[in-house]
Short mmCIF file of C-alpha atoms in Angstrom, two decimals:
data_model
loop_
_atom_site.label_atom_id
_atom_site.label_comp_id
_atom_site.label_asym_id
_atom_site.label_seq_id
_atom_site.Cartn_x
_atom_site.Cartn_y
_atom_site.Cartn_z
CA MET X 3 112.69 122.32 136.47
CA ARG X 4 116.08 123.77 137.52
CA HIS X 5 117.68 125.21 134.49
CA VAL X 6 119.72 128.36 133.43
CA ILE X 7 119.91 130.58 130.47
CA ALA X 8 122.82 130.54 128.09
CA LEU X 9 123.75 133.08 125.50
CA ASP X 10 126.26 133.02 122.81
CA VAL X 11 126.60 136.43 121.01
CA GLY X 12 128.43 136.42 117.51
CA GLY X 13 129.18 139.23 115.03
CA THR X 14 125.91 138.60 113.37
CA GLY X 15 123.79 136.26 115.41
CA ILE X 16 122.87 135.31 118.74
CA LYS X 17 122.54 131.61 119.64
CA ALA X 18 120.71 130.84 122.91
CA ALA X 19 119.41 127.87 125.01
CA LEU X 20 117.95 127.08 128.10
CA VAL X 21 119.98 124.28 129.89
CA GLY X 22 119.01 121.72 132.30
CA ALA X 23 120.81 120.87 135.54
CA ASP X 24 122.33 117.81 133.82
CA GLY X 25 123.45 119.94 131.05
CA THR X 26 120.84 119.03 128.50
CA LEU X 27 119.72 121.74 125.86
CA LEU X 28 115.99 122.10 126.97
CA HIS X 29 115.31 124.94 124.37
CA ARG X 30 117.30 126.44 121.70
CA ALA X 31 116.63 129.56 119.86
CA ARG X 32 118.53 132.02 117.23
CA ARG X 33 118.21 135.75 116.25
CA SER X 34 120.10 138.39 114.42
CA THR X 35 122.41 140.80 116.68
CA GLY X 36 120.74 143.70 114.94
CA ARG X 37 124.16 145.25 114.71
CA GLU X 38 123.08 147.41 111.65
CA GLY X 39 121.19 149.43 114.31
CA GLY X 40 124.28 150.16 116.24
CA PRO X 41 125.89 148.78 119.63
CA GLU X 42 123.09 150.39 121.70
CA ALA X 43 120.51 148.24 119.51
CA VAL X 44 122.73 145.21 119.83
CA VAL X 45 122.52 145.55 123.91
CA ALA X 46 118.78 146.08 123.71
CA GLY X 47 118.55 142.85 121.60
CA ILE X 48 120.27 140.82 124.00
CA LEU X 49 118.44 142.02 127.05
CA ASP X 50 115.04 141.40 125.05
CA PHE X 51 116.11 138.02 124.17
CA ALA X 52 117.23 136.86 127.38
CA THR X 53 113.80 138.29 128.90
CA GLU X 54 111.93 136.17 126.28
CA LEU X 55 113.85 133.32 127.40
CA ARG X 56 113.24 133.71 131.13
CA ALA X 57 109.30 133.86 130.31
CA HIS X 58 109.69 130.72 128.17
CA GLY X 59 111.46 128.80 131.23
CA VAL X 60 108.57 129.94 133.65
CA LYS X 61 105.87 128.89 131.19
CA GLU X 62 107.39 125.46 130.23
CA TYR X 63 108.94 124.58 133.70
CA GLY X 64 107.16 126.50 136.12
CA GLU X 65 109.90 128.72 137.40
CA PRO X 66 112.54 131.06 136.13
CA ALA X 67 116.04 130.17 135.42
CA GLY X 68 118.26 130.27 138.23
CA ALA X 69 121.26 132.16 136.43
CA ALA X 70 122.39 133.13 133.27
CA GLY X 71 125.53 132.90 131.17
CA ILE X 72 126.67 135.06 128.29
CA ALA X 73 129.78 134.61 125.85
CA VAL X 74 130.48 137.61 123.84
CA PRO X 75 133.37 138.39 121.25
CA GLY X 76 136.46 140.90 121.55
CA ILE X 77 137.79 142.25 124.69
CA VAL X 78 136.14 141.19 127.68
CA ASP X 79 136.67 141.91 131.65
CA GLU X 80 135.29 138.84 132.93
CA ALA X 81 136.15 139.93 136.66
CA ASP X 82 134.42 142.97 136.36
CA GLY X 83 131.40 141.80 134.17
CA THR X 84 132.26 144.22 131.31
CA ALA X 85 132.29 143.92 127.62
CA VAL X 86 135.20 146.15 126.96
CA TYR X 87 135.39 146.27 123.07
CA SER X 88 134.25 144.37 119.91
CA ALA X 89 135.06 145.75 116.51
CA ASN X 90 132.24 143.88 114.85
CA LEU X 91 129.64 144.85 117.48
CA GLY X 92 131.00 148.53 118.03
CA TRP X 93 130.75 148.49 121.73
CA ARG X 94 132.96 150.02 124.25
CA ASP X 95 132.87 149.28 128.08
CA VAL X 96 129.23 147.87 128.29
CA PRO X 97 128.51 146.62 131.77
CA LEU X 98 126.76 143.44 130.52
CA ARG X 99 126.58 141.64 133.56
CA SER X 100 124.98 144.23 135.58
CA LEU X 101 122.70 144.91 132.96
CA LEU X 102 121.46 141.43 132.35
CA ALA X 103 121.11 140.87 136.11
CA ASP X 104 118.95 143.91 136.71
CA ARG X 105 116.55 142.96 133.65
CA LEU X 106 116.44 139.18 134.59
CA GLY X 107 116.67 139.31 138.54
CA MET X 108 119.31 136.67 138.95
CA PRO X 109 123.04 136.04 139.01
CA VAL X 110 124.86 136.50 135.76
CA ALA X 111 128.17 135.20 134.32
CA LEU X 112 130.04 136.74 131.43
CA GLY X 113 132.89 135.22 129.48
CA HIS X 114 134.96 135.47 126.34
CA ASP X 115 133.45 133.68 123.50
CA VAL X 116 136.53 131.33 122.53
CA ARG X 117 137.30 130.96 126.29
CA THR X 118 133.66 129.88 127.16
CA GLY X 119 133.68 127.61 123.94
CA GLY X 120 137.02 126.14 124.97
CA LEU X 121 135.44 125.56 128.61
CA ALA X 122 132.63 123.30 127.03
CA GLU X 123 135.06 121.54 125.15
CA GLY X 124 137.56 120.87 128.12
CA ARG X 125 134.71 119.75 130.47
CA ILE X 126 132.08 117.93 128.60
CA GLY X 127 133.49 117.82 124.96
CA ALA X 128 136.67 116.58 123.21
CA GLY X 129 138.71 117.12 126.51
CA ARG X 130 136.34 115.73 128.91
CA GLY X 131 138.43 114.33 131.89
CA THR X 132 141.34 116.32 130.93
CA ASP X 133 143.13 118.18 133.67
CA ARG X 134 145.17 120.49 131.37
CA PHE X 135 144.22 121.50 128.01
CA LEU X 136 144.54 124.05 125.36
CA PHE X 137 141.70 124.90 123.00
CA LEU X 138 142.32 126.69 119.52
CA ALA X 139 139.62 127.90 117.22
CA LEU X 140 141.05 128.37 113.61
CA GLY X 141 138.77 130.65 112.02
CA THR X 142 138.76 134.11 110.64
CA GLY X 143 141.47 134.62 113.24
CA ILE X 144 142.99 132.23 115.83
CA ALA X 145 142.20 132.49 119.46
CA GLY X 146 142.76 129.75 122.27
CA ALA X 147 141.44 128.89 125.78
CA ILE X 148 143.75 127.59 128.40
CA GLY X 149 142.23 124.91 130.56
CA ILE X 150 143.33 124.14 134.20
CA GLY X 151 141.37 121.97 136.61
CA GLY X 152 137.83 122.43 135.19
CA ARG X 153 138.22 125.95 134.61
CA VAL X 154 139.73 128.36 131.91
CA GLU X 155 142.31 130.86 132.50
CA SER X 156 141.49 134.58 131.53
CA GLY X 157 144.71 136.04 132.66
CA ALA X 158 145.62 139.10 134.75
CA HIS X 159 144.13 141.51 132.09
CA GLY X 160 141.74 139.21 130.06
CA PHE X 161 144.20 138.26 127.27
CA ALA X 162 145.07 134.89 128.06
CA GLY X 163 145.13 132.57 125.15
CA GLU X 164 145.72 134.69 122.40
CA ILE X 165 147.84 132.25 120.59
CA GLY X 166 146.75 133.80 117.11
CA HIS X 167 149.19 136.56 118.01
CA ILE X 168 152.27 134.43 118.67
CA VAL X 169 154.88 135.76 116.12
CA VAL X 170 155.92 132.43 114.10
CA ARG X 171 157.47 134.33 111.18
CA PRO X 172 159.49 137.38 112.39
CA GLY X 173 159.33 140.17 110.00
CA GLY X 174 156.59 138.71 108.16
CA THR X 175 152.94 139.74 107.07
CA ASP X 176 151.72 142.46 108.85
CA CYS X 177 148.94 141.98 111.54
CA PRO X 178 146.05 144.42 112.44
CA CYS X 179 147.51 143.88 116.01
CA GLY X 180 150.46 145.98 115.03
CA GLN X 181 152.90 142.93 114.91
CA ARG X 182 154.45 141.35 112.04
CA GLY X 183 154.35 137.52 111.47
CA CYS X 184 151.83 136.51 113.62
CA LEU X 185 150.25 132.98 113.73
CA GLU X 186 146.82 133.99 112.36
CA ARG X 187 148.35 135.72 109.27
CA TYR X 188 149.48 132.24 108.17
CA ALA X 189 147.37 129.39 109.59
CA SER X 190 143.76 130.81 110.10
CA ALA X 191 140.92 129.89 107.86
CA ALA X 192 140.88 133.31 106.38
CA ALA X 193 144.91 133.14 105.73
CA VAL X 194 144.64 129.65 104.08
CA GLY X 195 141.65 130.95 101.88
CA ALA X 196 143.50 134.10 100.62
CA ALA X 197 146.75 132.15 100.09
CA TRP X 198 144.68 129.65 98.02
CA ALA X 199 142.72 132.12 96.29
CA ALA X 200 145.93 133.67 94.98
CA ALA X 201 147.64 130.35 94.20
CA CYS X 202 144.79 129.18 92.13
CA GLY X 203 143.77 132.35 90.48
CA ASP X 204 140.03 132.35 91.90
CA PRO X 205 139.22 135.32 93.99
CA ASP X 206 136.27 133.41 95.46
CA ALA X 207 138.10 130.26 96.74
CA ASP X 208 138.37 129.64 100.36
CA ALA X 209 140.07 127.38 102.86
CA ALA X 210 137.52 124.35 102.44
CA ASP X 211 138.13 124.72 98.49
CA CYS X 212 141.94 124.32 99.35
CA ALA X 213 141.41 121.26 101.67
CA ARG X 214 139.54 119.51 98.95
CA ALA X 215 142.23 120.18 96.29
CA VAL X 216 144.79 118.98 98.96
CA ALA X 217 142.58 115.53 99.19
CA SER X 218 142.76 115.43 95.63
CA GLY X 219 146.44 115.71 95.29
CA ASP X 220 146.92 119.13 93.75
CA PRO X 221 150.75 120.06 94.28
CA ASN X 222 150.02 123.66 94.68
CA ALA X 223 147.29 123.38 97.29
CA VAL X 224 149.58 120.83 99.11
CA ARG X 225 152.21 123.47 99.15
CA VAL X 226 149.76 126.14 100.50
CA TRP X 227 148.21 123.71 103.15
CA GLN X 228 151.66 122.55 104.34
CA GLU X 229 152.99 126.26 104.73
CA ALA X 230 149.70 126.82 106.89
CA VAL X 231 150.40 123.46 109.00
CA ASP X 232 154.03 124.40 109.52
CA ALA X 233 153.24 127.62 110.89
CA LEU X 234 150.71 126.07 113.28
CA ALA X 235 152.85 123.62 114.28
CA ASP X 236 155.69 126.13 115.36
CA GLY X 237 152.76 128.19 117.38
CA LEU X 238 151.68 124.95 118.88
CA LEU X 239 155.20 124.13 120.04
CA THR X 240 155.66 127.26 121.77
CA ALA X 241 152.40 126.70 123.61
CA VAL X 242 153.40 123.24 124.72
CA THR X 243 156.64 124.43 125.81
CA LEU X 244 155.21 127.14 128.00
CA LEU X 245 151.83 125.46 129.06
CA ASP X 246 152.59 121.78 129.10
CA PRO X 247 149.08 120.81 128.29
CA ARG X 248 147.95 117.15 128.38
CA THR X 249 145.49 117.72 125.37
CA LEU X 250 145.37 120.07 122.29
CA ILE X 251 141.78 120.48 121.18
CA ILE X 252 141.56 122.03 117.74
CA GLY X 253 138.08 123.46 116.39
CA GLY X 254 136.98 126.24 114.27
CA GLY X 255 136.47 125.98 110.29
CA LEU X 256 139.90 124.83 109.34
CA ALA X 257 139.27 121.95 111.69
CA GLU X 258 136.56 120.83 109.59
CA ALA X 259 138.75 119.42 106.95
CA GLY X 260 139.34 116.69 109.34
CA GLU X 261 142.51 114.12 108.85
CA VAL X 262 143.35 116.53 105.91
CA LEU X 263 144.46 118.85 108.71
CA PHE X 264 145.10 116.37 111.53
CA ARG X 265 147.47 113.88 109.96
CA PRO X 266 150.13 116.47 108.65
CA LEU X 267 149.43 118.71 111.96
CA ARG X 268 150.31 115.81 114.17
CA GLU X 269 153.37 114.70 112.21
CA ALA X 270 154.61 118.71 112.20
CA VAL X 271 154.22 118.76 115.91
CA ARG X 272 155.85 115.48 116.38
CA ARG X 273 158.87 116.36 114.42
CA ARG X 274 159.25 119.59 116.61
CA ILE X 275 159.17 117.96 120.05
CA THR X 276 162.43 117.41 121.76
CA PHE X 277 162.35 117.49 125.45
CA GLN X 278 158.45 118.03 125.70
CA LYS X 279 155.95 115.83 126.25
CA ALA X 280 153.72 115.36 123.21
CA PRO X 281 150.01 116.12 124.03
CA ALA X 282 147.21 114.28 122.44
CA LEU X 283 145.92 116.51 119.46
CA VAL X 284 142.08 115.97 118.75
CA PRO X 285 139.42 117.67 117.04
CA ALA X 286 136.67 119.70 118.73
CA ALA X 287 133.59 117.74 119.43
CA LEU X 288 130.57 120.32 120.12
CA GLY X 289 130.57 122.31 117.00
CA ASP X 290 128.67 125.68 117.07
CA SER X 291 126.88 124.35 119.94
CA ALA X 292 130.04 125.00 122.29
CA GLY X 293 129.61 128.61 123.01
CA CYS X 294 126.15 127.97 124.31
CA LEU X 295 126.92 124.96 126.24
CA GLY X 296 129.95 126.82 127.77
CA ALA X 297 127.75 129.99 128.84
CA GLY X 298 125.51 127.31 130.32
CA LEU X 299 128.35 125.98 132.25
CA LEU X 300 129.09 129.52 133.43
CA ALA X 301 125.72 130.01 134.82
CA ARG X 302 125.47 126.51 136.56
CA ASP X 303 128.88 127.41 138.20
CA LEU X 304 127.26 130.50 139.85
CA LEU X 305 124.57 127.95 141.45
CA THR X 306 127.21 125.74 142.96
CA ILE X 307 129.15 128.72 144.58
CA THR X 308 128.74 128.41 148.43
CA PRO X 309 128.78 131.81 149.90
CA THR X 310 131.30 132.23 152.90
CA THR X 311 130.20 133.72 155.98
CA PRO X 312 132.77 136.45 157.13
CA GLU X 313 134.44 136.01 160.44
CA VAL X 314 133.30 137.92 163.37
CA SER X 315 136.10 139.40 165.60
CA THR X 316 135.53 139.10 169.24
#
């Protein structure tokens, strides 16, 4: 059976799948990254895991996978196939695409984790059928993916979509990126959790606790939540003005609050719109499968590329 290998590498775990030609998840597996052993151990673990997945495909379907796709966090040079940097995994300049291709004996695509998840949401998830979309993941930080015509734009240097570092509060809270007032310092799940912990006096409180308090009508929670929503709406207005997306897809931990987030966010964006066309604003649909599904799409794309024959001068 024609299939591909998909790997989604996170800070602590790796999700993997064998994906059929029709996009069906044929086989799923997970394991730890083993990052406590250092970056070399992480890379070795990825290669071993991929080898096991190849063997599983041969055993179950009578042939090896046709290609593999892998999504990784941090800074990624997708064109060069290099995992440039990851603070969580500790690696620098790992030629991951060539390492995997050599180990597996098949073509390999390397992608950035959020852009790869955004690709899946745009093609087969909440943005299916949309020609232009912007995907945002509201987690520990905020990152995005710019979708155009069925692909995701990585930018000239691999930094496209870093909406979390749009400055929405000039001179505001310091950000590890070196700027002050970045969006993710106000509207990420981590930022909302920290603000609510300070407001309610419980150091263990998080964004989900804040959302529940908002739903119950707690005025302090409503204030904290609205400040985050307003910051997010300011960042989205900048993105809408620059990119003119047809659909905004919001995922990540904060989006799990559902309409507690989406109702006030739609209203806040609507109030800010002047000449721009308001995009549809929808929740992500694929959950934590998005990365694997996106990696599978990257791999399947490799199989649909028709090689060109160079012209011969006469």
